[in-house]
Coordinates of C-alpha atoms (C1' of nucleotides) in Angstrom, one line a residue:
Chain B
M1 CA 77.0 155.9 87.8
T2 CA 76.8 153.3 84.7
E3 CA 79.1 150.5 85.8
S4 CA 79.8 151.0 89.4
S5 CA 80.2 147.3 90.1
E6 CA 83.5 147.8 87.9
Q7 CA 84.9 150.1 90.6
R8 CA 84.3 148.0 93.7
E9 CA 87.2 148.5 96.4
S10 CA 87.6 144.7 97.1
K11 CA 90.2 143.2 94.9
N12 CA 90.4 140.2 92.7
F13 CA 93.6 137.8 93.3
V14 CA 95.0 139.0 90.1
E15 CA 94.9 142.7 91.0
Q16 CA 96.3 141.8 94.4
A17 CA 99.2 140.1 92.5
I18 CA 99.7 143.1 90.4
D19 CA 99.9 145.5 93.5
E20 CA 102.3 143.0 95.0
D21 CA 104.8 143.2 91.9
L22 CA 104.4 147.1 91.7
K23 CA 104.8 147.5 95.1
S24 CA 108.1 145.2 95.2
G25 CA 109.4 146.6 92.2
R26 CA 109.3 143.4 90.4
F27 CA 107.6 145.4 87.6
S28 CA 107.2 149.4 86.8
G29 CA 103.8 149.1 85.1
V30 CA 100.5 147.1 84.0
F31 CA 101.2 145.8 80.2
T32 CA 98.9 143.2 79.5
R33 CA 97.5 141.6 76.2
F34 CA 94.5 139.6 74.8
P35 CA 96.0 136.8 72.7
P36 CA 93.3 134.7 70.6
E37 CA 94.1 132.5 68.1
P38 CA 92.4 133.6 64.8
N39 CA 90.5 130.4 64.4
G40 CA 87.0 131.2 65.1
Y41 CA 84.6 133.7 66.5
L42 CA 84.6 135.4 70.0
H43 CA 82.2 134.3 72.4
I44 CA 80.9 135.6 75.9
G45 CA 83.6 133.6 77.5
H46 CA 86.4 135.6 75.5
A47 CA 84.4 138.7 76.8
K48 CA 85.6 137.9 80.4
S49 CA 89.1 137.9 79.4
I50 CA 88.9 141.0 77.3
C51 CA 87.5 142.9 80.2
L52 CA 90.0 141.7 82.4
N53 CA 93.2 142.3 80.3
F54 CA 91.8 145.6 79.1
G55 CA 90.4 146.6 82.2
L56 CA 93.4 146.0 84.0
A57 CA 95.5 148.0 81.8
R58 CA 92.8 151.0 81.8
T59 CA 92.8 151.0 85.7
H60 CA 96.5 150.7 86.3
D61 CA 97.2 153.5 83.6
G62 CA 99.1 150.7 81.5
T63 CA 98.8 149.2 78.0
C64 CA 96.9 146.3 76.4
N65 CA 97.9 144.8 73.2
L66 CA 96.0 142.6 71.0
R67 CA 97.9 139.8 69.8
F68 CA 96.8 137.0 67.3
D69 CA 98.5 133.8 68.4
D70 CA 98.8 132.4 65.0
T71 CA 101.3 129.5 65.0
N72 CA 99.3 127.0 63.6
P73 CA 98.3 127.9 59.7
T74 CA 96.1 124.9 59.5
K75 CA 93.5 126.6 61.7
E76 CA 93.7 130.3 61.2
E77 CA 92.1 132.7 58.9
T78 CA 91.8 136.3 58.1
E79 CA 88.4 136.3 58.3
Y80 CA 88.6 135.8 61.9
V81 CA 91.1 138.2 62.6
E82 CA 88.8 140.8 61.3
S83 CA 85.6 139.6 63.1
I84 CA 87.7 139.4 66.2
M85 CA 89.0 143.0 66.1
E86 CA 85.4 144.2 65.3
D87 CA 84.1 142.2 68.4
I88 CA 86.7 143.6 70.7
R89 CA 85.9 147.1 69.3
W90 CA 82.1 146.9 69.8
L91 CA 82.7 145.8 73.4
G92 CA 84.3 149.1 73.9
F93 CA 88.0 148.4 73.9
E94 CA 90.9 149.7 71.9
W95 CA 94.3 147.9 71.8
D96 CA 97.5 150.1 72.1
S97 CA 99.2 147.9 69.8
L98 CA 98.1 145.1 67.2
H99 CA 100.4 142.1 66.9
F100 CA 100.9 138.8 65.5
A101 CA 102.7 136.1 66.7
S102 CA 103.9 135.1 63.3
D103 CA 105.8 138.6 63.5
Y104 CA 108.3 137.1 65.6
F105 CA 108.9 134.1 63.4
D106 CA 112.3 135.0 62.7
Q107 CA 113.3 136.1 66.1
L108 CA 111.8 132.7 67.4
Y109 CA 114.0 131.0 64.9
Q110 CA 117.1 132.9 65.9
W111 CA 116.4 132.0 69.3
A112 CA 115.9 128.4 68.9
E113 CA 119.5 128.3 67.3
K114 CA 120.7 130.0 70.5
L115 CA 119.2 127.0 72.7
I116 CA 120.5 124.5 70.2
E117 CA 124.1 126.1 70.3
E118 CA 123.9 126.0 74.1
G119 CA 122.7 122.5 74.4
H120 CA 119.2 123.1 75.6
A121 CA 117.4 121.8 72.4
Y122 CA 117.8 119.1 69.9
V123 CA 116.3 117.6 66.8
C124 CA 114.6 114.4 67.5
D125 CA 113.8 111.9 64.6
L126 CA 110.8 110.2 66.3
N127 CA 107.5 110.8 64.8
A128 CA 104.6 111.7 66.5
D129 CA 103.6 108.4 67.6
E130 CA 106.9 107.1 68.9
T131 CA 107.2 110.6 70.5
R132 CA 104.3 109.5 72.6
Q133 CA 105.4 106.1 73.3
Y134 CA 108.7 107.7 74.7
R135 CA 106.8 110.3 76.8
G136 CA 105.6 107.9 79.3
T137 CA 102.0 108.3 81.3
L138 CA 100.7 110.4 84.0
T139 CA 101.8 108.0 86.5
A140 CA 105.2 106.6 84.7
P141 CA 108.0 108.6 83.8
G142 CA 109.3 109.0 80.1
R143 CA 112.4 107.5 78.4
D144 CA 115.0 109.8 76.6
S145 CA 114.7 110.0 73.0
P146 CA 117.4 107.9 71.2
Y147 CA 118.4 111.4 69.6
R148 CA 118.7 113.4 72.8
D149 CA 122.5 113.4 72.8
R150 CA 123.4 114.5 69.4
S151 CA 125.9 117.4 69.2
P152 CA 125.0 121.0 69.0
E153 CA 126.6 120.9 65.5
E154 CA 124.6 118.3 64.2
N155 CA 121.5 119.8 65.7
L156 CA 122.2 123.0 64.3
D157 CA 122.7 121.5 60.8
L158 CA 119.5 119.4 60.9
F159 CA 117.4 122.2 62.2
R160 CA 118.5 124.3 59.4
R161 CA 117.8 121.5 56.8
M162 CA 114.2 121.3 58.5
R163 CA 113.7 124.7 57.9
D164 CA 115.0 124.4 54.4
G165 CA 112.5 122.2 53.4
E166 CA 114.6 118.9 53.1
F167 CA 112.2 116.7 55.4
E168 CA 108.9 115.1 55.2
D169 CA 106.2 116.7 57.5
G170 CA 105.9 115.1 60.9
T171 CA 109.4 113.3 60.4
R172 CA 111.5 115.6 62.9
A173 CA 110.9 117.9 65.5
L174 CA 112.8 120.2 67.7
R175 CA 112.6 119.7 71.3
A176 CA 113.6 121.5 74.2
K177 CA 116.0 119.1 76.5
I178 CA 114.5 119.4 79.9
D179 CA 113.6 116.4 81.7
M180 CA 111.9 113.1 80.4
A181 CA 110.9 112.1 84.1
S182 CA 109.5 115.3 85.0
P183 CA 106.0 114.8 86.7
N184 CA 104.8 117.7 84.7
M185 CA 104.4 116.3 81.2
N186 CA 105.0 120.0 79.8
L187 CA 108.6 119.6 80.8
R188 CA 109.0 116.1 79.1
D189 CA 111.2 117.4 76.3
P190 CA 108.4 119.6 74.7
V191 CA 108.5 120.1 70.8
M192 CA 109.5 123.8 69.9
Y193 CA 109.0 123.3 66.1
R194 CA 107.3 120.7 64.0
I195 CA 107.5 120.4 60.1
L196 CA 104.2 121.3 58.7
R197 CA 103.9 122.4 55.0
A198 CA 100.6 124.9 55.1
T199 CA 100.1 128.4 53.8
H200 CA 99.9 130.4 56.7
H201 CA 97.4 133.2 56.7
R202 CA 100.0 136.1 56.8
T203 CA 103.4 134.5 56.2
G204 CA 102.2 132.6 53.2
D205 CA 104.7 129.8 52.2
K206 CA 107.9 131.5 53.6
W207 CA 107.8 128.7 56.6
C208 CA 107.6 125.0 56.4
I209 CA 108.4 124.8 60.3
Y210 CA 106.1 126.3 62.6
P211 CA 106.6 127.1 66.3
T212 CA 104.4 125.7 69.0
Y213 CA 102.4 127.6 71.5
D214 CA 104.7 127.1 74.3
W215 CA 107.6 128.1 72.3
T216 CA 105.8 131.3 71.1
H217 CA 103.7 132.7 73.9
G218 CA 106.1 133.6 76.6
Q219 CA 108.7 135.0 74.2
S220 CA 105.8 136.9 72.4
D221 CA 104.8 138.4 75.8
S222 CA 108.5 139.0 76.6
I223 CA 109.2 140.7 73.4
E224 CA 106.1 143.2 73.6
G225 CA 107.3 143.9 77.2
I226 CA 104.1 142.3 78.9
T227 CA 104.4 142.6 82.7
F228 CA 101.1 140.4 83.5
S229 CA 100.6 137.6 81.2
I230 CA 96.9 136.3 82.0
C231 CA 95.6 133.1 80.9
T232 CA 93.2 130.3 81.9
L233 CA 93.4 127.8 84.5
E234 CA 94.4 124.8 81.6
F235 CA 97.8 126.6 81.2
E236 CA 98.8 126.4 84.9
N237 CA 101.1 123.4 84.2
H238 CA 102.5 125.3 81.2
R239 CA 103.9 128.0 83.7
P240 CA 106.9 126.1 84.4
L241 CA 108.0 126.1 80.9
Y242 CA 106.8 129.4 80.1
D243 CA 109.6 130.3 82.9
W244 CA 112.2 127.8 81.8
Y245 CA 112.3 129.3 78.3
C246 CA 112.4 133.1 79.6
E247 CA 115.0 132.1 81.9
K248 CA 117.1 130.0 79.4
L249 CA 117.0 132.8 76.6
D250 CA 117.4 135.2 79.4
I251 CA 115.0 137.6 78.5
H252 CA 112.5 140.0 79.9
H253 CA 110.3 137.7 82.0
P254 CA 106.5 138.4 82.6
R255 CA 104.6 136.8 85.3
Q256 CA 101.6 134.5 84.0
I257 CA 98.7 134.2 86.0
E258 CA 95.8 132.0 85.6
F259 CA 92.0 132.2 86.1
A260 CA 88.8 130.2 85.8
K261 CA 87.4 130.6 82.6
L262 CA 83.6 131.7 82.3
K263 CA 81.0 129.0 82.5
L264 CA 77.4 130.1 82.2
S265 CA 74.4 127.6 83.1
T266 CA 72.7 126.6 79.9
L267 CA 75.3 127.4 77.6
L268 CA 77.9 125.4 75.4
M269 CA 80.9 127.5 74.7
G270 CA 83.0 124.9 73.4
K271 CA 84.0 125.5 69.8
R272 CA 83.0 122.0 68.9
Y273 CA 79.5 122.4 69.9
M274 CA 78.9 126.1 68.3
I275 CA 80.3 124.7 65.3
R276 CA 77.7 121.9 65.1
L277 CA 74.9 124.2 65.7
V278 CA 76.1 126.4 62.9
K279 CA 76.9 123.7 60.4
E280 CA 73.7 121.9 61.0
G281 CA 71.4 124.5 61.0
F282 CA 70.1 124.6 64.5
V283 CA 70.7 128.3 64.3
T284 CA 71.0 130.6 61.4
G285 CA 74.7 131.5 61.7
W286 CA 77.5 132.7 64.2
D287 CA 75.5 135.7 64.5
D288 CA 72.3 134.2 65.3
P289 CA 70.5 135.9 68.2
R290 CA 70.5 132.8 70.0
M291 CA 74.4 132.2 69.8
F292 CA 76.8 132.7 72.6
T293 CA 79.1 134.5 70.2
I294 CA 79.7 138.0 71.0
R295 CA 78.0 138.8 67.3
G296 CA 75.2 136.8 68.6
Y297 CA 74.7 138.8 71.6
R298 CA 75.0 142.0 69.6
R299 CA 72.5 140.9 67.1
R300 CA 70.1 139.9 70.2
G301 CA 70.3 143.4 71.3
Y302 CA 72.5 143.3 74.3
T303 CA 74.6 146.5 74.9
P304 CA 78.4 146.3 75.4
E305 CA 77.8 147.8 78.5
S306 CA 75.7 145.2 79.8
I307 CA 78.4 142.6 78.9
R308 CA 81.0 144.6 80.4
S309 CA 79.0 145.1 83.9
F310 CA 78.1 141.5 83.7
C311 CA 81.8 140.4 83.6
A312 CA 82.8 143.0 86.5
D313 CA 79.7 141.4 88.2
V314 CA 81.1 137.8 88.3
G315 CA 84.6 138.4 89.5
V316 CA 87.8 136.6 88.6
A317 CA 89.1 134.1 90.9
K318 CA 90.8 130.3 90.3
F319 CA 87.4 128.5 91.3
N320 CA 85.9 126.4 88.5
S321 CA 82.3 128.0 89.0
T322 CA 79.2 128.1 87.0
I323 CA 77.5 131.5 86.7
E324 CA 73.6 131.2 86.6
I325 CA 72.4 132.7 83.1
V326 CA 69.9 134.8 85.0
R327 CA 72.5 137.1 86.0
L328 CA 73.5 137.6 82.2
E329 CA 69.7 138.4 81.7
N330 CA 69.4 140.6 84.6
S331 CA 72.7 142.8 83.5
I332 CA 70.8 143.5 80.3
R333 CA 67.6 144.2 82.1
E334 CA 69.4 146.7 84.3
H335 CA 71.1 148.4 81.5
L336 CA 67.8 148.7 79.3
N337 CA 65.4 149.6 82.2
R338 CA 67.7 152.6 82.4
I339 CA 67.9 153.8 78.6
A340 CA 65.2 152.1 76.7
P341 CA 62.3 154.3 75.9
R342 CA 59.0 152.6 76.4
R343 CA 56.6 152.0 73.5
M344 CA 53.5 149.8 73.4
A345 CA 53.0 146.6 71.0
V346 CA 50.5 144.1 70.8
L347 CA 52.0 140.7 70.0
D348 CA 48.8 138.3 70.2
P349 CA 46.1 140.8 69.5
V350 CA 42.2 140.6 70.2
K351 CA 39.9 143.4 69.1
L352 CA 38.6 145.8 71.8
T353 CA 35.8 148.2 70.9
I354 CA 34.8 151.0 72.9
T355 CA 30.8 151.1 72.2
N356 CA 30.2 154.5 73.7
W357 CA 33.4 156.0 71.8
P358 CA 32.2 159.0 69.5
E359 CA 32.3 157.4 65.9
G360 CA 35.4 158.3 64.1
R361 CA 36.9 160.4 67.1
V362 CA 40.7 160.1 67.2
E363 CA 42.4 161.6 70.3
L364 CA 46.3 161.9 70.7
N365 CA 47.2 160.8 74.2
E366 CA 50.4 161.9 75.9
A367 CA 52.8 159.1 77.1
I368 CA 55.9 159.4 79.3
N369 CA 58.9 157.6 77.6
N370 CA 60.6 156.3 80.8
P371 CA 59.2 156.7 84.2
G372 CA 62.5 156.6 85.6
D373 CA 63.8 158.8 83.7
A374 CA 62.1 162.4 83.3
D375 CA 64.8 163.5 80.7
A376 CA 63.5 160.7 78.2
G377 CA 60.5 163.1 77.6
K378 CA 57.0 162.2 76.3
R379 CA 55.1 161.0 73.1
E380 CA 51.8 161.0 71.6
I381 CA 49.8 158.0 71.0
P382 CA 46.4 158.0 69.1
F383 CA 43.7 156.5 70.7
S384 CA 40.3 155.5 69.3
G385 CA 37.4 153.3 69.3
Q386 CA 39.1 150.2 68.1
L387 CA 41.9 149.0 69.9
F388 CA 44.2 145.8 70.0
I389 CA 44.9 144.2 73.2
E390 CA 46.8 141.2 74.4
R391 CA 44.7 138.0 74.1
D392 CA 46.5 137.1 77.7
D393 CA 45.3 140.4 79.2
F394 CA 41.5 139.2 79.1
R395 CA 39.5 136.6 80.8
E396 CA 35.9 135.8 80.7
E397 CA 36.4 133.9 83.6
A398 CA 39.5 135.0 85.8
P399 CA 41.0 133.6 88.7
R400 CA 41.1 135.7 92.1
K401 CA 44.4 137.4 91.5
F402 CA 43.8 138.1 87.8
F403 CA 44.3 141.9 87.6
R404 CA 43.5 142.5 84.0
L405 CA 40.4 142.8 81.9
K406 CA 37.5 140.3 82.7
K407 CA 33.9 140.2 81.8
D408 CA 32.0 142.6 84.0
G409 CA 35.4 143.8 85.1
A410 CA 37.2 147.1 84.6
V411 CA 41.0 148.0 83.7
R412 CA 43.0 150.8 82.8
L413 CA 44.3 151.3 79.4
R414 CA 48.0 152.6 79.8
A415 CA 48.1 156.3 78.8
G416 CA 44.4 155.9 78.2
Y417 CA 41.1 155.6 79.9
I418 CA 39.3 153.0 82.2
V419 CA 37.2 150.7 80.3
D420 CA 34.4 148.5 81.6
C421 CA 33.9 145.1 79.9
H422 CA 30.3 144.4 79.2
D423 CA 30.2 142.0 76.6
V424 CA 32.1 139.6 74.1
I425 CA 31.7 138.3 70.7
K426 CA 32.7 134.9 70.2
D427 CA 33.3 132.9 67.0
D428 CA 31.5 129.6 66.2
E429 CA 34.2 127.4 68.2
G430 CA 33.7 130.0 71.2
N431 CA 36.8 131.9 71.0
V432 CA 36.5 135.4 71.9
I433 CA 37.1 137.4 69.0
E434 CA 36.0 140.9 70.2
I435 CA 35.5 142.5 73.2
L436 CA 32.9 145.3 74.1
C437 CA 33.6 147.9 76.4
T438 CA 32.4 151.3 77.5
Y439 CA 35.1 153.8 78.3
D440 CA 35.1 156.5 81.5
P441 CA 35.3 159.9 80.2
D442 CA 36.7 161.2 83.4
S443 CA 39.1 158.6 83.7
K444 CA 41.9 159.7 81.2
S445 CA 45.4 159.3 82.4
G446 CA 47.3 162.7 83.6
S447 CA 43.7 164.4 84.1
D448 CA 41.6 161.7 86.0
T449 CA 38.7 163.2 87.7
S450 CA 36.7 159.9 88.1
G451 CA 38.0 159.1 91.4
R452 CA 38.1 155.3 90.5
K453 CA 40.8 153.0 91.4
V454 CA 41.4 150.0 89.1
K455 CA 44.0 147.2 89.9
G456 CA 45.2 146.7 86.9
T457 CA 46.7 148.5 83.8
I458 CA 47.0 146.8 80.5
H459 CA 48.7 148.0 77.1
W460 CA 47.1 148.3 73.7
V461 CA 47.4 149.9 70.3
S462 CA 45.0 151.6 68.1
A463 CA 43.9 149.2 65.4
E464 CA 43.7 151.9 62.6
H465 CA 46.9 153.3 63.6
A466 CA 49.4 150.6 64.5
T467 CA 52.0 149.0 62.4
E468 CA 52.4 145.5 61.4
V469 CA 55.7 144.0 62.2
E470 CA 57.4 140.9 62.5
V471 CA 58.5 140.1 66.0
R472 CA 61.2 137.0 66.8
L473 CA 60.6 135.8 70.0
Y474 CA 63.8 134.3 70.9
D475 CA 64.2 132.0 74.2
R476 CA 67.3 130.3 75.6
L477 CA 68.5 127.5 73.2
F478 CA 68.9 125.3 76.0
M479 CA 66.6 124.8 78.9
V480 CA 68.7 122.4 81.1
D481 CA 71.3 123.6 83.3
D482 CA 74.2 121.6 81.6
P483 CA 73.5 120.6 78.0
S484 CA 76.7 118.9 77.8
V485 CA 75.1 116.2 80.2
V486 CA 73.4 113.7 78.5
E487 CA 72.0 110.4 78.4
E488 CA 73.3 107.0 76.8
G489 CA 73.3 107.7 72.8
Q490 CA 72.1 111.2 73.2
T491 CA 73.9 114.2 72.2
F492 CA 73.6 118.1 73.5
V493 CA 71.4 118.7 70.3
D494 CA 68.8 116.5 72.0
H495 CA 68.5 119.3 74.8
L496 CA 67.9 122.0 72.3
N497 CA 64.7 124.2 73.1
P498 CA 62.4 123.8 70.4
D499 CA 61.0 126.8 71.0
S500 CA 63.9 129.0 71.1
L501 CA 62.3 131.2 68.1
Q502 CA 59.0 131.9 67.8
V503 CA 57.7 134.2 65.0
V504 CA 54.8 136.5 65.5
T505 CA 52.9 139.4 63.9
G506 CA 52.7 142.2 66.0
Y507 CA 51.0 145.6 66.0
V508 CA 53.1 148.4 67.3
E509 CA 52.2 152.2 68.0
P510 CA 53.1 154.9 65.5
A511 CA 56.1 156.2 67.5
L512 CA 57.8 153.0 66.3
A513 CA 57.7 153.7 62.7
K514 CA 60.9 155.5 62.3
A515 CA 62.8 153.3 64.5
E516 CA 66.1 152.5 62.9
V517 CA 67.9 149.2 62.9
G518 CA 69.8 148.8 66.2
E519 CA 67.3 150.8 68.2
R520 CA 66.2 149.2 71.4
V521 CA 63.0 149.9 73.2
Q522 CA 60.8 148.4 75.8
F523 CA 57.5 147.0 74.7
E524 CA 55.5 148.0 77.8
R525 CA 54.7 144.9 80.2
L526 CA 56.4 142.6 77.6
G527 CA 60.2 142.8 77.3
Y528 CA 63.3 144.8 75.6
Y529 CA 63.4 144.8 71.6
I530 CA 65.7 145.7 69.1
V531 CA 65.0 146.5 65.5
D532 CA 66.9 143.7 63.4
E533 CA 69.1 144.4 60.4
D534 CA 66.6 142.0 58.5
S535 CA 64.0 144.9 58.6
T536 CA 62.9 146.2 55.1
A537 CA 61.2 149.4 54.2
E538 CA 58.0 147.4 53.9
K539 CA 58.3 145.6 57.2
Q540 CA 60.4 146.1 60.5
V541 CA 61.5 143.2 62.4
F542 CA 62.1 143.0 66.1
N543 CA 64.1 140.7 68.3
R544 CA 63.2 140.1 71.8
I545 CA 66.4 140.6 73.7
V546 CA 64.9 139.6 77.2
P547 CA 61.5 139.6 78.4
L548 CA 60.4 141.8 81.7
R549 CA 60.4 140.2 85.0
D550 CA 57.1 138.2 84.9
T551 CA 55.6 137.9 88.6
W552 CA 52.1 137.1 87.3
G553 CA 53.8 134.1 85.2
K554 CA 55.1 132.7 88.4
I555 CA 51.9 133.3 90.4
E556 CA 49.9 131.5 87.7
A557 CA 52.6 128.8 87.2
K558 CA 52.5 128.3 90.8
G559 CA 48.4 128.1 91.0
K560 CA 48.4 125.7 88.1
K561 CA 50.9 123.3 90.0
S562 CA 49.1 123.1 93.2
Chain Z
rU1 C1' 96.3 105.8 90.9
rA2 C1' 101.7 110.7 89.3
rC3 C1' 101.9 116.0 89.6
rC4 C1' 99.6 121.1 89.8
rC5 C1' 95.2 123.9 91.2
rC6 C1' 90.8 124.8 93.8
rG7 C1' 86.8 123.8 98.3
rU8 C1' 82.9 130.2 101.8
rG9 C1' 74.5 130.7 101.8
rG10 C1' 70.6 128.3 96.1
rU11 C1' 74.7 131.0 92.9
rG12 C1' 78.8 134.2 92.6
rU13 C1' 82.6 137.2 95.0
rA14 C1' 84.9 139.3 99.3
rA15 C1' 86.9 139.2 104.4
rU16 C1' 95.2 139.3 103.6
rG17 C1' 95.3 135.8 111.9
rG18 C1' 90.8 139.8 115.1
rU19 C1' 82.2 141.0 114.6
rA20 C1' 81.7 136.1 107.9
rA21 C1' 80.3 141.0 104.0
rC22 C1' 78.4 142.4 99.1
rA23 C1' 75.7 141.2 94.2
rC24 C1' 72.2 137.9 92.0
rU25 C1' 68.2 134.0 92.7
rA26 C1' 64.1 132.6 96.2
rC27 C1' 60.7 134.1 99.7
rU28 C1' 57.8 138.3 102.9
rG29 C1' 55.9 142.9 102.9
rA30 C1' 55.7 148.3 100.9
rU31 C1' 55.3 151.6 96.7
rU32 C1' 53.6 151.6 91.7
rU33 C1' 48.7 154.3 86.1
rU34 C1' 54.1 148.6 83.3
rG35 C1' 52.2 142.0 87.9
rG36 C1' 58.1 146.4 85.2
rU37 C1' 61.0 149.9 88.2
rU38 C1' 62.2 151.1 93.4
rC39 C1' 62.2 150.4 98.7
rA40 C1' 62.2 147.4 103.3
rG41 C1' 63.0 142.6 105.4
rU42 C1' 64.1 136.8 105.7
rC43 C1' 68.0 132.8 104.2
rA44 C1' 75.8 130.4 106.3
rU45 C1' 78.9 129.1 112.5
rU46 C1' 83.2 128.7 105.9
rC47 C1' 84.1 120.4 103.1
rA48 C1' 85.6 117.0 107.5
rA49 C1' 89.1 115.8 111.4
rG50 C1' 93.2 117.1 114.0
rG51 C1' 97.2 120.7 115.3
rU52 C1' 99.6 126.0 116.0
rU53 C1' 97.3 130.8 118.4
rC54 C1' 94.6 134.6 123.3
rG55 C1' 92.0 134.2 118.9
rA56 C1' 91.5 130.4 112.5
rG57 C1' 87.3 130.9 106.7
rU58 C1' 92.7 132.6 106.6
rC59 C1' 98.5 129.3 109.0
rC60 C1' 100.3 123.5 109.4
rU61 C1' 98.8 118.0 108.9
rU62 C1' 95.8 114.2 107.1
rG63 C1' 91.4 113.0 104.9
rC64 C1' 87.2 113.8 101.5
rG65 C1' 85.2 116.3 97.1
rG66 C1' 85.9 118.8 92.2
rG67 C1' 89.2 120.5 88.2
rG68 C1' 93.5 120.3 84.9
rU69 C1' 97.6 117.6 82.6
rA70 C1' 100.1 111.9 78.6
rG71 C1' 98.7 117.1 70.6
rC72 C1' 104.4 117.7 66.3
rC73 C1' 96.4 122.2 69.1
rA74 C1' 96.1 126.6 71.4

RNA sequence: UACCCCGUGGUGUAAUGGUAACACUACUGAUUUUGGUUCAGUCAUUCAAGGUUCGAGUCCUUGCGGGGUAGCCA
């Protein structure tokens, strides 16, 4: 059971609405769509919507389309279309059919003429500024446009001339004739078409008028036979307009349902934030392993499964909540714990010499690939008299609860022997540069006849056999819960974690030499790592995906505080 | 100071008028040749006040708190 949480019995409010409409016969199936505007890269927030839309279609034996909402040519690019498709597929979903709102421009135009003919739309000569004046405010009703009562004939003529390019950008707009006094701003004669001379990424220069989101979205859903049009909460106030257009046009009428978008602590998902991070070089690009984009998480080493199970885990509701980032981190740990083979790597090495080890002798020790998965098998690791261990795993004078190696103490070397430390060598500044131990020949892992029990087990690599690699230790970009909250005169940039990336040279066991780009492993006792695409034949590069839970770190931190 | 939406443990999500449940976190403890994993345990009278009802987290009223909305963006 990889994603048992996806099969929970309790239903969220969207599923309940679906059940209700299926049961009543309002709709005969679940036909959804994921409708991004191709104006940027997908981020973890989109993943929730993708999982919801595709997931609902999947569990109800329906369909889910991918539709690009490309009605604003000034912001959209083909590059984004490609990246969005790639990211959705990487997440593990495939659309039943691919559409572009721009494919419906002709139909939309026809429908606009229909509304004009029926007296439901008019050409307004107010410019953007004047339109705002007439719209009124949140508390005051608007006033009717002086052009509101033009005849259908005149409107039709004007609208066609708009289409034919007779007027300057922004000088006229087609508006729906609804109610300038409506408490819902969206119903105060919303704009359906604006004059906009811009080259569209698909229709080129065919059009100089473009439909707005509201005049496009519901009809696009309708054309595709969508039954449940799922979107985020900020469109709640648009629903009456969505419904109005479908009714006036007398076309198939999907049900719009709004849910709360994903908000994660320590993350800033807004486009303007992410653009600044990239443009000002705080990260290396949209796929920087610290970014909240889908490609960032992919490069970081997150699995599609972990992101899907995370989305299923956080649920769907209308409450504006903030999910703790540890839950995302937890979901990747949970998955990788099951599938990642264990390997040994030392990232901050100090030399450990076994003084009673026979000169030149090398043993091949057997090690288990995954203690939780017998099928993962075993591997061999060379063991010799010259090892590297983690600097942090040795203390000359250790606190009471320190279970690792200390002077005159013993520790087990993972998949090796118990060693006893009898001396250390220091440099002029008093730093330990070499640890001298003896090993207990009877204590070999797997065939221990020594009868000794030691509290700690540490990892190691054989100095002579280890490979030198580059390791990129990634940490959270922001350490505060909500980086958008700033002091006077500061911006979110001031919350950036200066240590979000640390590059170190590590030493890894020989079994890793053949690891290919994209392979994920657990460095025992450290965390999960993936071979990055920057790896070359000369040098591998590993990204830290997420560290292991660190109980000792907590104990130690607590001890320091008190 | 208009309209719409939302308030359930530290964080989320359930309970569809009938014993407040599940997950994550935190904290205990056990197991462990990864201070990982795993296992067990502990942590809430549902924003407030009224009302309806045999019975209210759920329905009604009011208040309080949070979010959204005044692009020819989506």
